[in-house]
Amino acid sequence: MKKQFLNYYEILSQVWFNKYTIILVLMTIKIYLFTNSILSNLTNFKAYTESICTSLDTYSTVIASLPEQLSKVINHMVASTLNSMKMQSLKMLMTIITIIKSLIVFYIDIFLGTYICILTAAIGGTVDFALDSTQSVLKSVNETIISVSEDIQDGLNGLSKVINTLLSGVDKVKSFFTNQDTDSTEYVDKVNLSIKALQNIKIPNSVLTDIDNFKDKVPDFNELQNTSKLVSKPFEIITQELNESAHFKNITVDQLKLASTPPVNFCSNSLDIDKFYSNLAKKVQFTSNIIIIVLLIMAMFAIASLVVVEYFKWRKSQRMINEILADKNQESYFVSTRNIMNKYNSSLIYYIEKFVTIPPSRKDNLYWLLSYITTPYSLTVLIIGLAGLFTVMLQFIILQIILKSFKSLTTELTGFKTQIITLMDNATSSYIKETNSYIGSQQKSINDELFGNIRTASTSVNSTINDFLMKMNTTINSVFANTPFSKPVNTLVYCTIGRKLIKIEQGLTWIVENLSVSLPQLPKNLTEDFMTNYSKDNHGIHKLTDNVTSGITFLLDTYKKSLLIELYISSAILGIWILQIIIGLTLIWYRSSSNCKARKPEKIQGEPTIGNPKPLTTEQRKEYGYPHIDPFNEKVDASSSIYSL
C-alpha cells in the first residue's frame, strides 16, 4: 500500500513559508513602508521648514530693526526738544540778562542820582546856614574883643605907672646889692605888648571863605556814575558771546546716533536645515535597517527553528505510535489514545509533562485548558496580536528618534526669539546709553557755555559793585572825614545804596553757586518697557515658529494616531486570545459541574454490564483526526507521521 502522508524531508520543503516567517516578513514590509512614508514626509517638511526659515529671517530682520526705527523717531524728538529748550533758554536768559542789567543800572542811577542831589542840597543848605551863623558870630566876637581890649588898655595904663615906679625901686635895690643897673622898661614893654596883642585878636574872614569853599567840595560822584557802564559791560559781552556761541546752533538729527541693527540670520546661519534633515533621515533609515535586518534574521531563525521542531515532532510521533500500541488492550483505549495524541501534538503540554510534576487531580483540567488556548486557531490570534504589538513598538522607536530630533529643532527655533530679544535689548540699551551721554554733554555745554558766562558776568558785576562801594566810601570819607557829617552821611548812603547793592551782590553770588540746568534724559526702564510691549505684541515671530512646531506636532500626531489605531487593533486581537482563557475556564467549570451530577448514584435495573465500543468507520476516523488505518490489523510505516502539523 502506498503512503498518503508526508515524510520529514517532504515537510521541510514547506517550512520556509511557515506562519512565523510570514508574520515576520509582513512586519518587515510594514516597517519598510512606515519608514518610506516618514522619509517622504520629512522631504516635504524640509522644504516647508526652509520656507518658514526664510520668512523667519525676514521677519526677524524687521523686528531687529525696530530699535533703529524707534531711535530715529526718538532722535527727532530729542533734537527738536533740545533745540527748542536751548533756544527758549537762550531767549529767556538774554531777556533775564537785559532785565537784570537794566534793573541794576536803573537802581544804581536812581539811587546814586537821588542821593547825590540829597547830599548836595543837605550839605549846601548846611554850609549856607553855617556861613550866615559864622559871619554873625565873627562880627560879634571881633567887636567884643576890641571893646574889651580898649577897657583893659585903660586900666593897664594906670597900672603901668605903679608897676613902673615899683620896678624902678626894685632896680635900685637890686643894683645896690649887685652893683648892676637894670632897665625896668623891659617889663613895661611886655605889659604893653600883651595888651596890644589882645587888641589885635580878630577872627579872620578866611574862615568864611573856607566854609564857602567846603560847599564847593560836596562830592559829585562823577567817577561812581561810570559804574553803570562798568556794570553794563559784562552783560553786553555775555550777550554777544551767547549770540556767537556755536553751542546754540540747531542740533541736527545726524548728530545723534542711531540704534544699531544686528544681523539676525539665525535660521540661515545657525540652523543648517539640509544637514538637520539629512542627519534625521540617516537616523531613521539606519534604525529602520537595523529593525528590518533583525526581523529578517528572526524570520530565518524561525525557519531554522521549525526545521528542528519538525525533527522533534517526527520523533514524538514515533513515540506516540509506540505508546498507542502499548495501550491497545486497556479498557480506556479510546480516551487514552486521544490523550496521547494531544500530548504529542502540543509541545507545551509535552514539555510540562516531561519536566513538571502536576498533581493528578489537576492535570486533566490544566492540560485541557492548555490544549484549548494553544489550538491553531487560538495561536494564530495570539501570534497576530503579539506581532502587531511588537510592530507598533518598533514603529514607535522610529517615531521617538524623529521626535527627539525635532525637539532640538523646536528648541532652536524657540531660542531665536530669545536671541532676538537679547540683541534688541542690547541695541536699545546701547542707544539709550549713547543718547543720554549726548544729552549729558549738551547739558554740560549749556552749563559751561551759557551759565558759565552768566557766572563770569555775575563775578564781574560783583567785583564792579565791590569797587563801586569802595570808591563811594573813599569819596565820602575824603570829604566828610573828621566832620560832623561823616557818620550821618555814611549811614544814609549805606541804608539807601550800600545795603541794596550788598543784596544784589548776594543774589549774584547765589546765581554763581546755584545756576545750572538739568536736561531730561531717556528713562533707563525704556528698554524694559519696550521689550515688555514687544513680548506682548510679537505675534508674528510666534506665528512663524509655531507654524514649524505645529507642523512638526501635526506630523508626529498623525503617525501617533496611526500607531494608536494599530495598537488598539493588536490589543483587541490579543484580547480575543485572552477571552479564550476565560471561555476555557468557563467550560472547565461547566464540565466539572456536569461530572459531579454524573457521579450521583442511580438505581440500576438488572445486572450492570459493560459493552464494547463500536469501532469507528474509516470516514469517521478521518473526520475526527484519527488514523484512517487500523494499527492492529495493518502494518504501520513508522518512517513518517500523520500527527505532524
XYZ file of C-alpha atoms in Angstrom:
645
model
C 0.000 0.000 0.000
C 1.365 3.404 -0.962
C 1.721 6.086 1.745
C -0.609 9.022 1.689
C 1.285 11.155 4.234
C 4.350 13.398 4.042
C 7.645 12.282 5.366
C 10.112 14.529 7.195
C 12.013 15.747 4.133
C 8.845 16.472 2.238
C 7.612 18.579 5.153
C 10.894 20.532 5.195
C 10.245 21.715 1.632
C 7.415 23.909 3.003
C 8.993 25.032 6.260
C 10.286 28.324 4.748
C 6.778 29.788 4.414
C 5.636 28.920 7.907
C 3.272 31.290 9.707
C 6.007 32.757 11.904
C 8.218 33.641 8.990
C 5.272 35.063 7.076
C 4.311 37.253 10.049
C 7.893 38.468 10.446
C 8.095 39.217 6.722
C 4.832 41.145 6.945
C 6.225 43.059 9.908
C 9.350 43.825 7.869
C 7.233 45.115 4.999
C 5.196 47.229 7.429
C 8.340 48.762 8.931
C 9.724 49.399 5.453
C 6.548 51.141 4.298
C 6.364 53.122 7.538
C 9.958 54.270 7.108
C 9.424 55.278 3.473
C 6.326 57.227 4.472
C 8.250 59.096 7.164
C 11.187 59.834 4.850
C 8.808 61.129 2.190
C 7.105 63.400 4.706
C 10.480 64.569 6.010
C 11.444 65.622 2.481
C 8.241 67.614 2.129
C 8.587 69.075 5.585
C 12.189 70.054 4.866
C 11.009 72.319 2.039
C 8.319 73.718 4.328
C 10.852 74.380 7.095
C 13.191 76.140 4.664
C 10.328 78.375 3.570
C 9.406 79.130 7.170
C 13.074 79.703 7.996
C 13.400 82.281 5.218
C 10.252 84.025 6.414
C 11.541 83.875 9.979
C 14.822 85.534 8.999
C 12.960 88.214 7.059
C 10.568 88.900 9.885
C 13.376 88.772 12.461
C 15.301 91.367 10.465
C 12.264 93.619 10.521
C 11.815 93.051 14.250
C 15.517 93.616 14.969
C 15.377 96.912 13.059
C 12.652 98.228 15.372
C 15.178 99.819 17.793
C 16.764 101.669 14.866
C 13.391 102.870 13.605
C 12.405 103.812 17.129
C 15.691 105.635 17.621
C 15.020 107.727 14.501
C 11.737 108.895 15.970
C 13.315 109.488 19.373
C 16.241 111.355 17.784
C 13.833 113.715 16.034
C 12.059 114.275 19.324
C 15.320 114.714 21.245
C 16.786 117.090 18.639
C 13.576 119.095 18.477
C 13.287 119.201 22.266
C 16.931 120.182 22.773
C 16.777 122.843 20.060
C 13.570 124.256 21.456
C 14.890 124.124 25.002
C 18.205 125.722 24.035
C 16.585 128.490 22.017
C 13.975 129.171 24.667
C 16.650 129.068 27.349
C 18.809 131.428 25.300
C 15.965 133.863 24.710
C 14.857 133.683 28.302
C 18.410 134.076 29.538
C 19.140 137.045 27.308
C 15.875 138.607 28.421
C 16.787 137.987 32.048
C 20.282 139.388 31.447
C 18.840 142.520 29.880
C 16.330 142.888 32.709
C 18.952 142.328 35.400
C 21.375 144.712 33.733
C 18.706 147.372 33.330
C 17.470 146.890 36.885
C 20.964 147.123 38.343
C 21.870 150.164 36.239
C 18.499 151.759 36.911
C 18.825 151.028 40.586
C 22.324 152.480 40.750
C 21.379 155.517 38.669
C 18.197 156.317 40.516
C 19.627 155.921 43.981
C 23.006 157.431 43.169
C 21.487 160.407 41.381
C 18.812 160.868 44.000
C 21.168 160.766 46.894
C 23.746 162.959 45.179
C 21.035 165.590 44.939
C 20.000 164.963 48.534
C 23.577 165.180 49.784
C 24.287 168.269 47.699
C 21.160 170.017 48.913
C 21.692 168.978 52.511
C 25.328 169.907 52.584
C 24.763 173.143 50.644
C 21.991 174.232 52.971
C 24.064 173.331 55.970
C 27.058 175.290 54.646
C 24.908 178.345 53.892
C 23.470 178.163 57.392
C 26.964 177.785 58.804
C 28.249 180.787 56.805
C 25.444 183.037 57.965
C 25.879 181.942 61.557
C 29.639 182.248 61.383
C 29.529 185.771 59.950
C 27.318 186.958 62.816
C 29.495 185.198 65.360
C 32.685 186.629 63.862
C 31.329 190.172 63.799
C 30.140 189.967 67.387
C 33.356 188.355 68.581
C 35.565 190.896 66.841
C 33.618 193.869 68.223
C 33.627 192.404 71.732
C 37.359 191.754 71.662
C 38.106 195.335 70.508
C 35.890 196.874 73.227
C 37.323 194.666 75.919
C 40.835 195.398 74.706
C 40.288 199.155 74.980
C 38.895 198.883 78.542
C 41.754 196.659 79.567
C 44.204 199.090 77.961
C 42.854 201.990 80.026
C 43.236 200.027 83.236
C 46.668 198.889 82.294
C 47.902 202.404 81.612
C 47.342 203.384 85.324
C 48.650 200.093 86.486
C 51.701 200.503 84.286
C 52.688 203.689 86.114
C 52.506 201.977 89.504
C 54.338 198.991 88.204
C 56.968 201.058 86.518
C 57.537 203.075 89.765
C 57.749 199.841 91.698
C 60.098 198.406 89.179
C 62.351 201.442 89.419
C 62.589 200.959 93.158
C 63.310 197.308 92.691
C 66.025 198.091 90.201
C 67.682 200.416 92.585
C 67.620 197.837 95.364
C 68.997 195.246 93.009
C 71.732 197.466 91.750
C 72.595 198.277 95.369
C 73.251 194.663 96.075
C 74.646 193.639 92.717
C 76.252 196.803 91.588
C 74.394 196.310 88.213
C 71.966 198.646 86.539
C 68.612 197.085 85.448
C 66.456 198.534 82.744
C 62.850 198.320 84.098
C 61.311 199.476 80.846
C 61.590 195.873 79.524
C 58.647 194.721 81.656
C 56.624 197.735 80.774
C 57.078 196.974 77.149
C 55.955 193.410 77.739
C 52.814 194.538 79.500
C 52.066 196.980 76.784
C 52.765 194.414 74.076
C 50.353 191.949 75.685
C 47.548 194.442 75.581
C 48.377 195.308 72.035
C 48.224 191.565 71.122
C 44.804 191.308 72.707
C 43.707 194.356 70.756
C 44.959 192.746 67.617
C 42.916 189.492 68.235
C 40.408 189.099 65.389
C 38.723 186.038 63.777
C 39.924 186.160 60.210
C 37.444 186.298 57.333
C 39.229 183.295 55.791
C 37.019 181.107 57.993
C 34.045 182.183 55.984
C 35.977 181.580 52.820
C 36.853 178.039 53.961
C 33.222 177.275 54.813
C 32.113 178.664 51.499
C 34.788 176.624 49.769
C 33.573 173.498 51.680
C 30.245 173.853 49.945
C 32.026 173.639 46.653
C 33.730 170.429 47.797
C 30.481 168.404 48.046
C 31.177 165.122 46.109
C 29.584 164.926 42.709
C 30.287 161.117 42.358
C 31.294 161.560 38.723
C 33.605 158.535 38.972
C 30.877 156.491 40.550
C 28.457 157.401 37.803
C 30.702 155.431 35.410
C 29.700 152.327 37.376
C 26.637 151.958 35.167
C 28.880 151.486 32.179
C 31.082 149.056 34.094
C 28.053 147.047 35.189
C 26.608 147.025 31.685
C 29.822 145.900 30.029
C 29.854 142.226 31.302
C 26.229 141.830 30.296
C 26.938 143.211 26.853
C 29.893 140.839 26.499
C 27.882 137.804 27.559
C 25.046 138.750 25.213
C 27.497 138.972 22.337
C 29.121 135.654 23.273
C 25.761 133.937 23.533
C 24.758 135.159 20.092
C 28.052 133.958 18.654
C 28.196 130.662 20.577
C 28.269 127.586 18.331
C 26.663 125.520 21.045
C 23.397 127.293 20.478
C 23.123 126.385 16.869
C 20.406 123.917 15.995
C 21.150 120.242 16.619
C 20.621 118.064 13.565
C 19.361 114.505 13.690
C 22.619 113.366 12.093
C 24.481 114.393 15.228
C 22.556 111.808 17.242
C 23.498 108.169 16.997
C 21.035 105.538 15.870
C 20.489 102.176 17.493
C 22.356 99.527 15.555
C 20.510 96.789 13.700
C 22.283 93.495 14.429
C 22.390 90.729 11.810
C 19.697 88.217 12.682
C 20.029 85.496 10.069
C 19.848 82.937 12.832
C 17.814 80.456 10.873
C 20.006 80.610 7.777
C 23.338 80.790 9.584
C 22.767 78.930 12.836
C 20.322 76.286 11.667
C 21.600 74.024 8.874
C 18.273 72.653 7.690
C 19.789 70.430 4.997
C 22.177 68.910 7.499
C 19.447 68.520 10.125
C 17.032 66.688 7.849
C 19.849 64.706 6.237
C 21.038 63.504 9.643
C 17.467 62.816 10.709
C 16.798 60.782 7.548
C 20.020 58.856 8.138
C 18.989 58.102 11.716
C 15.545 56.936 10.624
C 16.955 54.876 7.760
C 19.646 53.371 9.963
C 17.141 52.449 12.686
C 14.749 51.045 10.109
C 17.509 48.986 8.505
C 18.520 47.604 11.885
C 14.910 46.650 12.644
C 14.410 45.082 9.201
C 17.655 43.129 9.482
C 16.674 41.920 12.943
C 13.235 40.871 11.659
C 14.758 39.062 8.696
C 17.207 37.325 10.993
C 14.283 36.342 13.194
C 12.466 35.033 10.103
C 15.493 32.955 9.145
C 15.768 31.839 12.722
C 12.100 30.837 12.642
C 12.765 28.702 9.562
C 15.764 27.075 11.206
C 13.847 26.598 14.427
C 10.951 24.934 12.643
C 13.360 22.556 10.944
C 14.463 21.465 14.387
C 10.872 21.495 15.646
C 9.757 19.283 12.785
C 12.576 16.911 13.554
C 11.475 16.590 17.181
C 7.843 16.324 16.132
C 8.792 13.442 13.875
C 10.461 11.706 16.779
C 7.478 12.427 19.045
C 5.146 10.914 16.506
C 7.039 7.652 16.631
C 6.895 7.647 20.432
C 3.171 8.325 20.212
C 2.650 5.318 17.960
C 4.578 3.145 20.343
C 2.508 4.329 23.314
C -0.728 3.738 21.403
C 0.341 0.210 20.562
C 1.266 -0.331 24.213
C -2.220 0.721 25.405
C -4.305 -1.230 22.886
C -5.531 -3.720 25.495
C -6.659 -1.150 28.016
C -10.354 -0.625 28.576
C -9.978 3.175 28.223
C -8.226 2.717 24.930
C -10.147 5.477 23.155
C -9.590 8.211 25.804
C -6.022 7.163 26.414
C -5.241 7.281 22.702
C -6.703 10.776 22.397
C -4.705 11.961 25.453
C -1.515 10.564 23.993
C -2.181 12.214 20.660
C -2.990 15.543 22.397
C 0.205 15.408 24.436
C 2.391 14.858 21.404
C 0.544 17.379 19.268
C 1.006 20.119 21.922
C 4.640 20.952 22.573
C 3.696 22.933 25.667
C 1.880 20.000 27.263
C 4.618 17.664 26.131
C 7.373 19.581 27.913
C 5.240 20.251 31.004
C 4.564 16.533 31.225
C 8.217 15.832 30.754
C 9.763 18.380 33.170
C 6.990 19.470 35.598
C 5.167 17.350 38.147
C 1.449 18.114 38.120
C -0.989 16.686 40.716
C -3.224 14.096 39.034
C -6.349 15.873 40.265
C -5.453 18.997 38.325
C -3.619 17.527 35.403
C -6.674 16.844 33.284
C -8.170 20.335 33.633
C -4.789 22.055 33.172
C -3.877 20.087 30.092
C -7.340 20.628 28.685
C -7.081 24.410 29.212
C -3.622 24.498 27.636
C -4.917 22.491 24.717
C -7.844 24.876 24.364
C -5.758 28.071 24.286
C -2.987 26.604 22.105
C -5.084 25.308 19.272
C -4.019 26.505 15.798
C -6.922 28.958 15.830
C -6.010 30.436 19.224
C -2.299 30.519 18.469
C -2.977 32.354 15.214
C -4.861 35.053 17.119
C -2.119 35.222 19.780
C 0.696 35.469 17.245
C -1.084 38.166 15.218
C -1.791 40.197 18.378
C 1.772 39.927 19.682
C 3.220 40.633 16.243
C 1.008 43.720 15.983
C 2.126 44.988 19.379
C 5.756 44.323 18.532
C 5.378 46.134 15.214
C 3.800 49.129 16.949
C 6.686 49.181 19.402
C 9.264 49.151 16.591
C 7.469 51.938 14.742
C 7.225 53.912 17.963
C 11.014 53.607 18.391
C 11.489 55.161 14.948
C 8.969 57.856 15.814
C 10.767 58.643 19.064
C 14.002 59.196 17.156
C 12.202 61.738 14.964
C 10.507 63.318 17.972
C 13.802 63.711 19.828
C 15.461 65.319 16.813
C 12.521 67.647 16.236
C 12.619 68.720 19.869
C 16.123 70.078 19.311
C 14.873 71.869 16.178
C 11.924 73.315 18.086
C 14.248 74.398 20.892
C 16.491 76.207 18.416
C 13.530 77.888 16.732
C 12.153 78.929 20.100
C 15.615 80.142 21.096
C 15.614 82.516 18.132
C 13.024 84.633 19.906
C 15.231 84.876 22.998
C 18.253 85.734 20.867
C 16.329 88.431 19.003
C 15.067 89.888 22.272
C 18.616 89.845 23.674
C 20.018 91.602 20.603
C 17.203 94.151 20.642
C 17.729 94.700 24.353
C 21.462 95.249 23.858
C 20.905 97.566 20.886
C 18.253 99.580 22.726
C 20.319 99.781 25.924
C 23.381 100.900 23.963
C 21.316 103.504 22.125
C 19.810 104.850 25.355
C 23.259 104.996 26.938
C 24.772 106.877 23.974
C 21.788 109.231 23.685
C 21.880 110.015 27.404
C 25.615 110.578 27.112
C 24.989 113.036 24.272
C 22.262 114.793 26.269
C 24.684 114.940 29.208
C 27.351 116.525 27.008
C 24.792 119.057 25.778
C 23.828 119.741 29.375
C 27.473 120.281 30.281
C 27.939 122.559 27.269
C 24.897 124.619 28.222
C 26.049 124.884 31.824
C 29.605 125.720 30.778
C 28.926 127.993 27.817
C 25.630 129.552 28.760
C 25.636 129.666 32.522
C 29.419 129.786 32.640
C 29.191 133.194 31.019
C 26.468 134.106 33.477
C 28.717 133.101 36.334
C 31.549 135.106 34.792
C 29.272 138.101 34.377
C 27.968 137.727 37.917
C 31.505 137.607 39.252
C 32.401 140.657 37.190
C 29.321 142.553 38.375
C 30.092 141.583 41.963
C 33.607 142.884 41.536
C 32.275 146.088 39.979
C 29.811 146.562 42.820
C 32.583 145.997 45.360
C 34.714 148.578 43.581
C 31.730 150.910 43.496
C 31.160 150.555 47.233
C 34.845 151.071 47.985
C 35.075 154.155 45.765
C 31.862 155.528 47.202
C 33.166 155.114 50.750
C 36.509 156.603 49.739
C 34.814 159.573 48.120
C 32.605 160.229 51.131
C 35.465 159.814 53.589
C 37.649 162.131 51.584
C 35.103 164.894 52.059
C 33.354 164.242 55.348
C 36.084 162.613 57.363
C 36.597 164.264 60.751
C 33.468 166.301 60.230
C 30.097 166.114 61.910
C 28.656 164.970 58.597
C 30.763 161.804 58.360
C 28.593 159.420 60.342
C 25.186 160.639 59.130
C 26.291 160.627 55.525
C 27.804 157.145 55.771
C 24.670 155.852 57.471
C 22.434 157.471 54.910
C 24.421 156.128 51.955
C 24.646 152.616 53.430
C 20.928 152.412 54.145
C 19.910 153.718 50.773
C 22.577 152.480 48.365
C 25.076 150.206 50.048
C 22.536 147.890 51.602
C 20.745 147.396 48.302
C 23.965 146.793 46.433
C 25.042 144.221 49.011
C 21.732 142.389 48.474
C 22.351 142.475 44.732
C 25.832 141.127 45.358
C 24.437 138.297 47.493
C 21.889 137.476 44.797
C 24.583 137.346 42.149
C 26.684 135.140 44.427
C 23.736 132.739 44.779
C 23.384 132.700 40.986
C 27.059 131.827 40.619
C 26.746 128.967 43.096
C 23.391 127.511 42.019
C 22.828 128.417 38.395
C 22.707 125.224 36.282
C 20.300 123.334 34.064
C 19.427 119.636 34.155
C 18.155 118.256 30.856
C 15.734 115.303 30.974
C 17.256 112.051 29.768
C 15.767 108.926 28.288
C 14.482 106.716 31.121
C 16.574 103.646 31.849
C 13.479 101.469 32.017
C 12.615 102.415 28.428
C 14.310 99.206 27.270
C 12.334 97.110 29.739
C 9.051 98.773 28.750
C 9.822 98.395 25.057
C 10.784 94.733 25.394
C 7.716 94.081 27.556
C 5.451 95.582 24.921
C 7.331 93.713 22.214
C 6.934 90.423 24.059
C 3.191 91.067 24.248
C 2.843 92.059 20.597
C 5.376 89.893 18.739
C 2.727 87.539 17.369
C 4.480 87.386 14.013
C 7.593 85.556 15.124
C 5.483 83.413 17.436
C 3.286 82.514 14.500
C 6.244 81.579 12.302
C 7.913 79.439 14.942
C 4.553 77.994 15.883
C 3.952 77.085 12.239
C 7.087 74.958 12.286
C 6.390 73.429 15.669
C 2.713 72.926 14.843
C 3.665 71.297 11.549
C 6.067 69.002 13.362
C 3.457 68.286 16.002
C 0.811 67.599 13.363
C 3.125 65.198 11.520
C 4.057 63.334 14.667
C 0.476 63.321 15.913
C -0.658 61.819 12.611
C 1.769 58.951 12.984
C 0.937 58.609 16.654
C -2.751 58.314 15.821
C -1.923 55.707 13.197
C 0.175 53.771 15.700
C -2.556 54.076 18.301
C -5.045 52.569 15.857
C -2.633 49.700 15.203
C -2.095 49.380 18.951
C -5.831 49.200 19.601
C -6.329 46.628 16.841
C -3.434 44.477 18.051
C -4.637 44.792 21.644
C -8.150 43.787 20.559
C -6.764 40.738 18.746
C -4.708 39.850 21.805
C -7.818 40.411 23.907
C -9.624 37.812 21.805
C -6.951 35.274 22.746
C -7.267 36.283 26.422
C -11.007 35.804 26.041
C -10.267 32.194 25.079
C -8.751 31.663 28.511
C -11.936 32.941 30.147
C -14.057 30.748 27.881
C -11.837 27.759 28.656
C -12.134 28.298 32.383
C -15.903 28.598 31.979
C -16.030 25.319 30.075
C -13.909 23.629 32.741
C -16.296 24.846 35.403
C -19.264 23.657 33.375
C -17.658 20.275 32.728
C -16.779 19.860 36.391
C -20.370 20.626 37.337
C -21.644 18.091 34.797
C -19.264 15.441 36.083
C -20.475 15.972 39.634
C -24.055 15.379 38.527
C -22.990 12.332 36.559
C -21.324 10.823 39.642
C -24.595 10.743 41.583
C -25.740 7.097 42.107
C -28.728 5.960 40.033
C -30.953 2.988 40.516
C -29.750 0.250 38.186
C -32.322 -2.059 36.567
C -30.907 -5.543 36.411
C -27.266 -6.526 36.422
C -24.914 -3.892 35.059
C -22.709 -4.870 32.177
C -20.042 -3.023 30.201
C -20.277 -3.293 26.447
C -17.541 -2.934 23.896
C -17.322 0.374 21.989
C -18.430 0.378 18.438
C -15.448 0.691 16.124
C -15.254 3.853 14.022
C -15.514 3.691 10.316
C -12.781 4.969 8.008
C -14.738 8.167 7.267
C -15.300 8.752 10.985
C -11.592 8.271 11.677
C -10.740 10.872 9.026
C -13.391 13.248 10.359
C -12.154 13.074 13.982
C -8.491 13.172 13.017
C -7.690 9.596 13.918
C -5.581 7.268 11.810
C -7.671 6.009 8.960
C -5.997 2.635 9.164
C -6.339 0.033 11.850
C -2.982 -0.219 13.608
C -3.973 -3.651 14.901
C -4.690 -5.172 11.528
C -2.302 -3.340 9.190
C 1.432 -2.793 9.340
C 2.370 0.781 10.236
C 5.104 2.613 8.318
C 6.965 4.454 11.058
C 9.118 6.400 8.591
C 6.618 9.263 8.628
C 3.908 10.613 10.868
C 0.416 11.730 10.190
C 0.404 13.544 13.522
C 2.591 16.325 12.316
C 1.100 19.707 11.921
